[in-house]
Short mmCIF file of C-alpha atoms and ligand atoms in Angstrom, two decimals:
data_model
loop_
_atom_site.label_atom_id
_atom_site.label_comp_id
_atom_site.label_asym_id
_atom_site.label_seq_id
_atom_site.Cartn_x
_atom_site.Cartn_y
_atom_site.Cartn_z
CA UNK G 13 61.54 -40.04 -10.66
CA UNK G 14 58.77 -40.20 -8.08
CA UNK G 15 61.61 -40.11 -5.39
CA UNK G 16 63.05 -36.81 -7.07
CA UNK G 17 59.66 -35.33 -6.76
CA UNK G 18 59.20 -36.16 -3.29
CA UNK G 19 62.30 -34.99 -2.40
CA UNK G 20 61.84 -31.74 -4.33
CA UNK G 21 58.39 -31.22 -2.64
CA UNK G 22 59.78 -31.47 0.77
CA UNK G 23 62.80 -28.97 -0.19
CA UNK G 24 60.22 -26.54 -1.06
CA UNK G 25 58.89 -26.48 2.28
CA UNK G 26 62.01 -26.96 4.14
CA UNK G 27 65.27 -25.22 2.50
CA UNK G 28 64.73 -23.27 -0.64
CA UNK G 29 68.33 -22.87 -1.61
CA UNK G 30 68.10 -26.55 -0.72
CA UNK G 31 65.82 -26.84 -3.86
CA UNK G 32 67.53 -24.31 -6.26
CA UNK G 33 70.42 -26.78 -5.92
CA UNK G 34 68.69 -29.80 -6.63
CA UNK G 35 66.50 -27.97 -9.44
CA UNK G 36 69.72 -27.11 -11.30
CA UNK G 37 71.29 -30.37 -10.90
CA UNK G 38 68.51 -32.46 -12.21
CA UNK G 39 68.50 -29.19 -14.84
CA UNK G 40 72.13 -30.51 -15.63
CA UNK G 41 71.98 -34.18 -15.71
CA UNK G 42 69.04 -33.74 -18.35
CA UNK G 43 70.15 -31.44 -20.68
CA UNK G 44 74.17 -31.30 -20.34
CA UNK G 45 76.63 -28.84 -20.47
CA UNK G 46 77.41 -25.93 -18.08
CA UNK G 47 75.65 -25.03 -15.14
CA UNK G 48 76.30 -20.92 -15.47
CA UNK G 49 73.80 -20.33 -17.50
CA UNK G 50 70.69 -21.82 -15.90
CA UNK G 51 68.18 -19.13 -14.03
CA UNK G 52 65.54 -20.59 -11.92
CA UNK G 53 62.30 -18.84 -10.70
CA UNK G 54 59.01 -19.61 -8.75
CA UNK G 55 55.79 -18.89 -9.58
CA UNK G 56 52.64 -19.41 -7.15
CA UNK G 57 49.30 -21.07 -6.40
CA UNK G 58 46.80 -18.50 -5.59
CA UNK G 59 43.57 -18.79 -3.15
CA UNK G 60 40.72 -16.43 -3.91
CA UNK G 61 39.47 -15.88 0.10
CA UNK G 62 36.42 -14.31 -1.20
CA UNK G 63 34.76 -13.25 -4.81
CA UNK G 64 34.31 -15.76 -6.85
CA UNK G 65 33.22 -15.96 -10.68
CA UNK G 66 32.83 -12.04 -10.35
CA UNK G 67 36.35 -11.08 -11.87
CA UNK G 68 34.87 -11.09 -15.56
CA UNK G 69 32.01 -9.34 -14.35
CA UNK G 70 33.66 -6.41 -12.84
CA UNK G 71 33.96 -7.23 -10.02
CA UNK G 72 36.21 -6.80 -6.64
CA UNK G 73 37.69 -9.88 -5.61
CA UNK G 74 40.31 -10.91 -2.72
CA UNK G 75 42.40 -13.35 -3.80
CA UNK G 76 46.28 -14.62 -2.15
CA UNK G 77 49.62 -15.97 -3.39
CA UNK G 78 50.45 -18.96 -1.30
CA UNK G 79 53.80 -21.01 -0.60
CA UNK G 80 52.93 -23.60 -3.18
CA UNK G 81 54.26 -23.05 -5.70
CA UNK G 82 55.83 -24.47 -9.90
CA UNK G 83 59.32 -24.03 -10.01
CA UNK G 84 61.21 -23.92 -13.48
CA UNK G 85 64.78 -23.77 -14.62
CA UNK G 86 65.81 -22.50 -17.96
CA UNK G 87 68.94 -21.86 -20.08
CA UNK G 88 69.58 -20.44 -23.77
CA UNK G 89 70.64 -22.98 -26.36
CA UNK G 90 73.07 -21.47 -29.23
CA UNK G 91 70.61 -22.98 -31.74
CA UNK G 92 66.53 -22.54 -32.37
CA UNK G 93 65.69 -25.35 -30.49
CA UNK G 94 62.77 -25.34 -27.75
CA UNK G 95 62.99 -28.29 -25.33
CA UNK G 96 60.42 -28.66 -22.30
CA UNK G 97 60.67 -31.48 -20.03
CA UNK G 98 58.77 -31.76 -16.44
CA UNK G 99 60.02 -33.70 -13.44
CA UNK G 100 56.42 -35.08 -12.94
CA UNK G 101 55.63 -36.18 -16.06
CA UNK G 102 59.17 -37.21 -17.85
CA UNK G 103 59.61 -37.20 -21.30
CA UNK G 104 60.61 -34.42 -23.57
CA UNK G 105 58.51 -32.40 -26.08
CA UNK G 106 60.42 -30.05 -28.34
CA UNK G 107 59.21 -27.37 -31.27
CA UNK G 108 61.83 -24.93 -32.92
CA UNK G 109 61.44 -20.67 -31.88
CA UNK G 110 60.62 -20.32 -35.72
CA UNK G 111 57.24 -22.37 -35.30
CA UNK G 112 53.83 -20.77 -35.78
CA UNK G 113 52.46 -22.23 -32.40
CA UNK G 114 48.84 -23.70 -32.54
CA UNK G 115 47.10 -25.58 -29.97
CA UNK G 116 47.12 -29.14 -30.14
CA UNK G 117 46.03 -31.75 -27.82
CA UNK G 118 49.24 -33.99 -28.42
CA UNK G 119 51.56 -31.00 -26.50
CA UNK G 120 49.17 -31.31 -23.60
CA UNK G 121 51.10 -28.94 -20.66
CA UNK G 122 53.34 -27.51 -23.60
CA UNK G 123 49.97 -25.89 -24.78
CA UNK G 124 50.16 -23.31 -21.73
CA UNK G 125 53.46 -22.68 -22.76
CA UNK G 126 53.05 -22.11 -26.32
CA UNK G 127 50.15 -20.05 -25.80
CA UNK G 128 52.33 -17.41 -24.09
CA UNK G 129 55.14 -18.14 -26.16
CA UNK G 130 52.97 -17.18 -29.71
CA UNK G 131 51.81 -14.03 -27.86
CA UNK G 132 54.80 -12.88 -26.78
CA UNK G 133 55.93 -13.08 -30.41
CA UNK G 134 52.87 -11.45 -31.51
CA UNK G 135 53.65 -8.55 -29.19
CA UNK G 136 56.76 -8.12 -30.80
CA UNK G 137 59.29 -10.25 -27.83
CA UNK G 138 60.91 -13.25 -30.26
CA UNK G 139 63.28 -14.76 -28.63
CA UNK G 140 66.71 -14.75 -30.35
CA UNK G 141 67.49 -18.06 -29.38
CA UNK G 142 66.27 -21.93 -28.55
CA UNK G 143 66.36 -22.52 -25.13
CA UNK G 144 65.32 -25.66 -22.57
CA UNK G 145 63.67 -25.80 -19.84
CA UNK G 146 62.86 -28.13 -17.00
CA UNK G 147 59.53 -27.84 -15.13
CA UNK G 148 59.02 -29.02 -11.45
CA UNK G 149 55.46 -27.87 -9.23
CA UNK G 150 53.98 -29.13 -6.19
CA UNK G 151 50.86 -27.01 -6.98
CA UNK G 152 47.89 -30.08 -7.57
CA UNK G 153 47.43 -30.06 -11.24
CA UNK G 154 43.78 -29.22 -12.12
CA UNK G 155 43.34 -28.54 -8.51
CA UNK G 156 41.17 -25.05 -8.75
CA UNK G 157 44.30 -23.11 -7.28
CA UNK G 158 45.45 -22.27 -10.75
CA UNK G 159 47.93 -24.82 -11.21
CA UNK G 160 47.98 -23.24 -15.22
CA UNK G 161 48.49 -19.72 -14.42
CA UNK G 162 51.17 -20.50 -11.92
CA UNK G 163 52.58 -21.94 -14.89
CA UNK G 164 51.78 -19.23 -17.47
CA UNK G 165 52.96 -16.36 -15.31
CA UNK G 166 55.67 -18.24 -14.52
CA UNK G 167 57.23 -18.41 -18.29
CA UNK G 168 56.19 -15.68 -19.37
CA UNK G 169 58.49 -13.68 -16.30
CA UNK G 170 61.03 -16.31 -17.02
CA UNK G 171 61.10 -15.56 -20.66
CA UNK G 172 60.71 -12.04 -20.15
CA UNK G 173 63.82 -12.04 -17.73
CA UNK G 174 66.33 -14.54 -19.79
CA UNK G 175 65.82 -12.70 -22.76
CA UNK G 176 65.66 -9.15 -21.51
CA UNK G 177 62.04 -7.80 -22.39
CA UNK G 178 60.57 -5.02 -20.82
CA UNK G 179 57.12 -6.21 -19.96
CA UNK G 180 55.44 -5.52 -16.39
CA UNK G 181 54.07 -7.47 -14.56
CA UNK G 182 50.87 -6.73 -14.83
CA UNK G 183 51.16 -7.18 -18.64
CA UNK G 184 52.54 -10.42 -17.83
CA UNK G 185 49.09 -11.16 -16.40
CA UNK G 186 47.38 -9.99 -19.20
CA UNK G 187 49.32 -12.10 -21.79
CA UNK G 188 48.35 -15.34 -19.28
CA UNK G 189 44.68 -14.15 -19.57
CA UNK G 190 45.25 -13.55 -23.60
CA UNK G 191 46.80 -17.14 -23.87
CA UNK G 192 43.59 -18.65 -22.10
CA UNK G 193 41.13 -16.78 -23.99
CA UNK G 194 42.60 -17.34 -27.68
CA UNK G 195 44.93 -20.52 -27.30
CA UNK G 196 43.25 -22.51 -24.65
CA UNK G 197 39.93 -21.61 -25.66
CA UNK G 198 38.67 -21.04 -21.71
CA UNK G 199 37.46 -17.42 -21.27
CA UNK G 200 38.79 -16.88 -17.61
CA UNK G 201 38.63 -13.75 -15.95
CA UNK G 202 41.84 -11.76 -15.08
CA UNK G 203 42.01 -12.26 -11.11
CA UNK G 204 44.80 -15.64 -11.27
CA UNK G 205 47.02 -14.05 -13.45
CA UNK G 206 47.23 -10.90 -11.61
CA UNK G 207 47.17 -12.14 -8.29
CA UNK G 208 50.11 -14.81 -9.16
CA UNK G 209 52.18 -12.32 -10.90
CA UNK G 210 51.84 -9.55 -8.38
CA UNK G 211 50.99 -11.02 -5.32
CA UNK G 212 52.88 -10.09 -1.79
CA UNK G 213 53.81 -11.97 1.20
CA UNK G 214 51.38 -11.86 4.15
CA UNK G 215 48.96 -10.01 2.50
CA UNK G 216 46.06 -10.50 0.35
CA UNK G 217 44.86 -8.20 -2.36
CA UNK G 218 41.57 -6.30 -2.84
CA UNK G 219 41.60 -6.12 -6.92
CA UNK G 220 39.09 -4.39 -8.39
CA UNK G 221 38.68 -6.31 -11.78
CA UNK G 222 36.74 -3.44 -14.24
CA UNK G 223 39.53 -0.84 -13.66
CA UNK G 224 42.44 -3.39 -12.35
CA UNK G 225 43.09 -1.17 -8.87
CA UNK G 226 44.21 -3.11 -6.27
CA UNK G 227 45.17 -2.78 -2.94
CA UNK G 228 47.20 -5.00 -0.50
CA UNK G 229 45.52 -6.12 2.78
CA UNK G 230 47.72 -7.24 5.63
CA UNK G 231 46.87 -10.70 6.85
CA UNK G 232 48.30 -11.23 9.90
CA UNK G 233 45.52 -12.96 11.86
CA UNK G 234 48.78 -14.60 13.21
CA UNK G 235 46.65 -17.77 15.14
CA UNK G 236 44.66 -18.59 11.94
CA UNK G 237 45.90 -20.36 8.84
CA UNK G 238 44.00 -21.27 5.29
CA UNK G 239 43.75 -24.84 5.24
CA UNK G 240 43.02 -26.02 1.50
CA UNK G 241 40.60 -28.65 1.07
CA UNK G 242 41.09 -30.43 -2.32
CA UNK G 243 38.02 -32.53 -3.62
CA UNK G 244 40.48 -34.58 -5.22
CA UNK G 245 37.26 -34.98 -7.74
CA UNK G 246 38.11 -35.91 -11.96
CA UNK G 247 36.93 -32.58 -13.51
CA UNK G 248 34.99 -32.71 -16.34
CA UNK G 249 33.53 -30.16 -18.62
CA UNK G 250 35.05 -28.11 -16.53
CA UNK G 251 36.11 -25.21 -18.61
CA UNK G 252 32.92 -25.63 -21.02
CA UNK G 253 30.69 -25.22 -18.04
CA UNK G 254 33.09 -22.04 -16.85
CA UNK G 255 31.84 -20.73 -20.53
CA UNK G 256 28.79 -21.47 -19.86
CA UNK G 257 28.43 -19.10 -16.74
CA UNK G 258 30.15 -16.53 -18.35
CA UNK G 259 27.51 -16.48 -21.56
CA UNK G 260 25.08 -16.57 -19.10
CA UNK G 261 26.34 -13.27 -16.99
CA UNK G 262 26.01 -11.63 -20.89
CA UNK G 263 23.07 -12.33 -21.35
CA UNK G 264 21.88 -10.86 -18.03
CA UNK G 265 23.69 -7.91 -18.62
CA UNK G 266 22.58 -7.33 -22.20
CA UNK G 267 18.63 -7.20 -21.28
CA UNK G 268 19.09 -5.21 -17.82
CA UNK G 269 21.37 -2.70 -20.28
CA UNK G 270 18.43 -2.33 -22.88
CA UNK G 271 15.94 -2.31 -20.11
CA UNK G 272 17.94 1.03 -18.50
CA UNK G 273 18.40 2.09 -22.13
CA UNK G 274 14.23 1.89 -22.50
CA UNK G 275 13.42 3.64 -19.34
CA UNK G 276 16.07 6.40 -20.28
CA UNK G 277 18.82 6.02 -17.55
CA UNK G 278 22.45 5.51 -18.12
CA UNK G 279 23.30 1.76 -18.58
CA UNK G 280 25.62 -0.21 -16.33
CA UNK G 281 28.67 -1.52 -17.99
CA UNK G 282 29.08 -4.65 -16.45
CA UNK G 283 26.83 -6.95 -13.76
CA UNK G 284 29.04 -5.76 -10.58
CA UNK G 285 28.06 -2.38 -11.73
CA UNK G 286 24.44 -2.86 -10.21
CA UNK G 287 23.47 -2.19 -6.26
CA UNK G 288 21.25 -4.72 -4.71
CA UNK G 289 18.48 -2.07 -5.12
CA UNK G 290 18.59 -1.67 -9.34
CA UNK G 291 18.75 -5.89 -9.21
CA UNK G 292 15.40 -5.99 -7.68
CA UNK G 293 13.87 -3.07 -9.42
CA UNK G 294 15.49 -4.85 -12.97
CA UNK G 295 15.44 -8.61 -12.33
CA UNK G 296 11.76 -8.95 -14.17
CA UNK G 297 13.37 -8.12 -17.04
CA UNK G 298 15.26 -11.08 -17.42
CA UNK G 299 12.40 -13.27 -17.38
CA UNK G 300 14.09 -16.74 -16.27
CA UNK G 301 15.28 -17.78 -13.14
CA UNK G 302 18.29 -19.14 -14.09
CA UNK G 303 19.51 -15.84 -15.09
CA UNK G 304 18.15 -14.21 -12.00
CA UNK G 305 20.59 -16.23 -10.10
CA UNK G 306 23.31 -15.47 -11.79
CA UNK G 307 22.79 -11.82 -11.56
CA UNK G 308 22.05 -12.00 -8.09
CA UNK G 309 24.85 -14.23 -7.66
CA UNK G 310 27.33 -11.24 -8.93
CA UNK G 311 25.72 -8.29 -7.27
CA UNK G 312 25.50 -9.87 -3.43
CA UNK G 313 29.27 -11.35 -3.55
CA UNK G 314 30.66 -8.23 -4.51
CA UNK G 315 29.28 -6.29 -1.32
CA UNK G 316 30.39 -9.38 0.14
CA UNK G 317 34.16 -8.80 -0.65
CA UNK G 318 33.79 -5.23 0.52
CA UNK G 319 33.22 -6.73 3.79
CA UNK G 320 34.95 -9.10 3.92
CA UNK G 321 38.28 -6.89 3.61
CA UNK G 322 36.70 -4.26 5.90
CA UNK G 323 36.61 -7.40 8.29
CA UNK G 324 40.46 -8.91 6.99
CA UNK G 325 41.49 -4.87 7.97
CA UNK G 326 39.24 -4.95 11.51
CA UNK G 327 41.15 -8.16 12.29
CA UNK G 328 37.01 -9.45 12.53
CA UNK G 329 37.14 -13.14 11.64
CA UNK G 330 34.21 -13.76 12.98
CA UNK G 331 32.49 -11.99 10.31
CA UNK G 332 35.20 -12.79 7.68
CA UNK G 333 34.24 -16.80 8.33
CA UNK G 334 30.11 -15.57 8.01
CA UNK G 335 30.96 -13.63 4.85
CA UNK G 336 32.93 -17.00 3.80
CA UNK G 337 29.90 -19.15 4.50
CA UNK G 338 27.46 -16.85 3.11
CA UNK G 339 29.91 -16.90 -0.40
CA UNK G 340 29.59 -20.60 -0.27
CA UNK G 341 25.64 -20.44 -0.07
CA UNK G 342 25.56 -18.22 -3.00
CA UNK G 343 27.60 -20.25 -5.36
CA UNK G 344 26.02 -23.40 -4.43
CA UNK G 345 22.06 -21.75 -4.74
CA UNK G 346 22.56 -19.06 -7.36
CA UNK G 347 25.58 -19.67 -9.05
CA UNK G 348 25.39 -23.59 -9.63
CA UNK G 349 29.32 -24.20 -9.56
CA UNK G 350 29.71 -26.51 -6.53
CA UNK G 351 28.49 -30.05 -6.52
CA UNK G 352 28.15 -32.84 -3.45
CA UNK G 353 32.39 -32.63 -3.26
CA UNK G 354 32.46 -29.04 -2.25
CA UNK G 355 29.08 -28.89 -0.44
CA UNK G 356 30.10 -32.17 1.64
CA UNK G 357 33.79 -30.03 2.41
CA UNK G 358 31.57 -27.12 3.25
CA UNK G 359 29.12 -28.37 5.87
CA UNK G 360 32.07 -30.80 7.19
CA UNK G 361 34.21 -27.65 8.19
CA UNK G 362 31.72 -25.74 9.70
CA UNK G 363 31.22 -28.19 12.30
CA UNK G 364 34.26 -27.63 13.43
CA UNK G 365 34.78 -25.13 16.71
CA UNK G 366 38.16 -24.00 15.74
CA UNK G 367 36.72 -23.08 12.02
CA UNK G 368 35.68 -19.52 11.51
CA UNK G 369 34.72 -20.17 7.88
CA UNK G 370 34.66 -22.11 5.00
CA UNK G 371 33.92 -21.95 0.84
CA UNK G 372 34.93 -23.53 -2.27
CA UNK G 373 37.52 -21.16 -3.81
CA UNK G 374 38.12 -20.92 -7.74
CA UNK G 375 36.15 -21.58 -10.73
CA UNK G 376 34.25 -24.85 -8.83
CA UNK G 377 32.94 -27.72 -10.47
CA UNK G 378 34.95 -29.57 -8.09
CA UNK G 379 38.52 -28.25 -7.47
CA UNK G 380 39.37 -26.87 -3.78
CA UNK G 381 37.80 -25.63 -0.91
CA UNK G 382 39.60 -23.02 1.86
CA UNK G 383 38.66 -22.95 5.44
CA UNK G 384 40.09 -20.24 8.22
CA UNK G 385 41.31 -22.74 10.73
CA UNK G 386 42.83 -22.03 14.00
CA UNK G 387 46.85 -22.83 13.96
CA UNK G 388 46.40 -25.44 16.67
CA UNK G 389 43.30 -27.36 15.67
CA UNK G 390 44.33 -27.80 11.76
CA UNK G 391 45.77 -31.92 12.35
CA UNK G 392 42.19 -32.53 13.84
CA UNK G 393 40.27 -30.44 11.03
CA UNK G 394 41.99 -32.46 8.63
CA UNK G 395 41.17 -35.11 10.84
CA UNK G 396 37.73 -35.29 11.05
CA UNK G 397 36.82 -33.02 7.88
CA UNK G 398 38.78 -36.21 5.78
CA UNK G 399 36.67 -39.12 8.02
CA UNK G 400 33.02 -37.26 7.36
CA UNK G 401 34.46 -36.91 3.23
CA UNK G 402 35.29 -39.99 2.48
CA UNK G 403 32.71 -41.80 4.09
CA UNK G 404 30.63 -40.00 2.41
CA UNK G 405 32.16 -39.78 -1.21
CA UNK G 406 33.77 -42.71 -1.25
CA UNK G 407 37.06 -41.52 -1.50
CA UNK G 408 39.58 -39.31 -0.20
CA UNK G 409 39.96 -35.27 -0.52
CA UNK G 410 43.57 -34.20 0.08
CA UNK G 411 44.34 -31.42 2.73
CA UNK G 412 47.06 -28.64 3.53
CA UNK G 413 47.57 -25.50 5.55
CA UNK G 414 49.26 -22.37 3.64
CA UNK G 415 50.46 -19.09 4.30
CA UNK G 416 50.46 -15.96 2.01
CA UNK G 417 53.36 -15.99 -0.28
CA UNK G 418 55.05 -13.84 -3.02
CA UNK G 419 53.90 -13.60 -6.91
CA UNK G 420 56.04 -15.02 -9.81
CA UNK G 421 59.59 -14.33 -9.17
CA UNK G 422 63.66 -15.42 -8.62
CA UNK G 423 64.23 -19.03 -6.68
CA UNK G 424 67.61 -17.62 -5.40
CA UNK G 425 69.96 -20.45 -5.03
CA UNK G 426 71.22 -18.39 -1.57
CA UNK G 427 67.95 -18.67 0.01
C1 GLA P 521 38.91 -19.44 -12.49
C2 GLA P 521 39.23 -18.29 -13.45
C3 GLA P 521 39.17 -16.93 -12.74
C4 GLA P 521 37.88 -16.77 -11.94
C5 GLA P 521 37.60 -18.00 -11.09
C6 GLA P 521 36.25 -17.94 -10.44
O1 GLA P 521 39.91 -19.57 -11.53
O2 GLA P 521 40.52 -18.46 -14.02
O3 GLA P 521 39.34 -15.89 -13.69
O4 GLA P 521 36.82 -16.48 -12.80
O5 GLA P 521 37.65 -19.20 -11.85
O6 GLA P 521 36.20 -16.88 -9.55
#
C-alpha cells in the first residue's frame, strides 16, 4: 500500500492524467464493477501568506491554493450503502444514506465527511443513492495547511456534482465551516474553506472575512517560490487552544463595545473593525494584558495584509518578506500561537540571503511555516534551515516548495 501511495504522490507532481488513471484503477480493484461511472476530483492545500487568526475577527486575510492537493474518486451504488476507504490508511468504514450522522471518535477521518454529509441533508441535498468512495491526499495530515478542509470542500463539490445539487461554491465553503463549528466541535474561521473552494492558479486572494469580498492578486514574482516548512511537531490541544483564542477575541470585543456604548459612539462590530488609534485610546478598558495582546494582535495584522497585497501588487518583496516577519513577531508576542518549532523555523530562515521572509502560516500551535525563497537557493534553504532544526529540536521538520494552484475541482483523466 505504501508503494501505491508513493507512486500516487509522485503522479501528482509529474502526470496528472497519469494519476486519474491509477486513482480509478485502484477505485476498481477495491470496490468492483464498471469503471464508467467513477468521477474523480481534486481538492487543495491552502497557505495563508499573511493574516492569521483574524478571519473570525473580521478580518482581511491573503491566503493561496497550492499544488498539493486530496484526491477522491466516487461512484453511485444502486443501494443505500455509504462506503469510504483511503489509500493511506486502508480499511473500510461504511454507514447507510438513511443514518442520522453524529460524531464519533471510532469514524475518525469519516467524521469530516459525515459532518458535511448531515448538513447537506439538513439543507435539503439527500442523496438518492449509496455511493463509495476512495480517498487518496498527499496534503500532511494535521499539517496546519488544512489537510480537513481540503477534504471537506472536496466532498462536499464531489457530492454536490455526482448527485446534481445546485450549491456554489462559496456555499460549499460555508457548509465546511458549518461542519467544523457544529460536528467537529472546532470554531474555525471561514478563510480555508473559501480559499480551497475558490481559489485560482497563480494568484492569491485578498478576502475580506466580515463581508466575504475578495479579490484575486496575481503572483507572479516568477524567481520566488513558497517553500513550506512543516514542524513535523504531535499537535495537541490543538483545536481547544484555537477555542481558546477565539473566546478570548470575544471577550475583548464585548468590553471595548460597551466601553464605545458608555462614551456614546457607535460600537465596532467586530475586533478588525478598530484602527490602531481607537486600540490605544480603548485598550484600558480591558484591564488584562492578555487580552490587550490579543486585540492588538488583530488590529496591527490586518493593516499588515493591506500591505502586504499593496506590496504582492507592487511586485515589492522586500517589504512583503518585512510584513511576513513582522506577522511572525506578532503571533509569537501577542498572539501566543507559535511555540520553539515555529520560532526555531522562523529565525532559521531569516538567516538565509536568498529568503525575503518568513512566518508560521495557519492556526499554529505547531503545524507549518512558509518562507519566500528564491527559485535557485530553495535545495540549500532546505539545507541548512533542516541542519539548524533538528539540531536543535531533536528531530526533523519536513520541507517543500509550492506554487499557487486551483480550488476544489475535476482531476480530468486527459490532463
Ligand atoms: C485555522 C482556521 C482558520 C484560521 C486559521 C488561523 O486554519 O481553520 O479559520 O482561523 O487557523 O488564521
Amino acid at each position: 500500500m505504501k508503494e501505491i501511495c508513493t507512486e500516487l504522490a509522485r503522479l501528482a507532481e509529474t502526470d496528472k492524467a497519469a494519476l486519474a488513471g491509477e486513482l480509478k484503477r485502484q477505485f476498481i480493484e477495491r470496490y468492483g464493477g464498471d469503471p464508467s461511472g467513477v468521477r474523480l476530483f481534486f481538492s487543495p492545500a491552502r497557505i495563508n501568506i499573511i493574516g492569521e487568526h483574524i478571519d473570525y475577527n473580521g478580518g482581511k486575510v491573503f491566503p493561496a491554493a497550492i499544488d498539493r492537493a486530496l484526491y477522491l474518486a466516487i461512484r453511485k451504488r444502486s443501494d443505500s450503502k455509504i462506503v469510504y476507504d483511503d489509500l493511506r490508511f486502508p480499511g473500510e468504514f461504511s454507514f447507510d444514506i438513511n443514518d442520522s450522522f453524529s460524531y464519533k471518535k471510532e469514524n475518525d477521518y469519516c467524521n469530516y465527511l459525515n459532518g458535511i454529509l448531515k448538513i447537506l441533508k439538513d439543507r435539503g441535498h439527500t442523496p438518492d443513492t449509496g455511493f463509495e468512495a476512495l480517498f487518496f491526499s498527499s496534503i500532511p495530515a494535521g499539517g496546519g495547511i488544512s489537510s480537513s478542509s481540503a477534504l471537506e470542500c472536496g466532498f462536499a463539490y464531489a457530492l454536490c456534482s455526482l448527485y446534481g445539487f445546485d450549491v456554489s461554491r462559496i456555499e460549499i465553503a460555508k457548509i465546511g465551516q458549518q461542519s467544523e463549528h457544529e460536528f467537529m466541535n472546532v470554531k474555525c474561521g471561514i478563510m480555508d474553506q473559501f480559499i480551497i473552494a475558490m481559489g485560482r492558479k497563480d494568484n492569491a486572494m485578498l478576502l475580506d472575512c466580515d463581508t466575504l469580498e475578495y479579490e484575486y492578486v496575481p503572483f507572479d514574482a516568477a524567481d520566488y517560490r513558497f517553500v513550506v516548512m512543516n514542524t513535523n511537531k504531535k499537535r495537541q490541544l490543538a483545536d481547544s487552544k484555537y477555542n481558546e483564542r477565539r473566546s478570548e477575541c470575544m471577550q475583548a470585543l464585548e468590553l471595548i463595545q460597551a466601553e464605545m456604548r458608555a462614551k456614546g459612539k457607535t460600537p465596532i462590530q467586530n475586533l478588525c473593525g478598530l484602527t490602531l488609534e481607537q486600540f490605544n485610546e480603548y485598550k484600558d478598558c480591558l484591564h488584562s494584558p492578555v487580552l490587550e495582546k490579543r486585540a492588538r494582535h488583530c488590529v496591527t495584522e490586518n493593516a499588515r495584509v493591506l500591505q502586504a497585497a499593496q506590496a504582492l501588487r507592487a511586485n515589492n518583496l522586500d517589504e512583503l518578506g518585512k510584513l511576513l516577519e513582522a506577522s511572525h513577531v506578532s503571533l509569537r508576542d501577542d498572539y501566543e500561537v507559535t511555540g520553539i518549532e515555529l520560532d526555531t523555523l522562523f529565525e532559521q530562515a531569516r538567516k538565509i540571503p536568498e529568503c525575503k521572509g518568513a512566518r508560521m502560516t495557519g492556526a499554529g500551535f505547531g503545524g507549518c511555516a512558509i518562507a519566500l525563497v528564491h527559485k535557485d537557493a530553495v535545495d540549500h534553504f532546505i539545507e541548512q534551515v533542516q541542519q539548524a532544526y533538528t539540531q536543535k529540536i531533536g528531530y526533523a521538520a519536513s520541507f517543500f516548495a509550492c506554487s499557487i494552484g486551483d480550488g476544489t475541482g475535476v482531476l480530468a483523466e486527459n490532463a
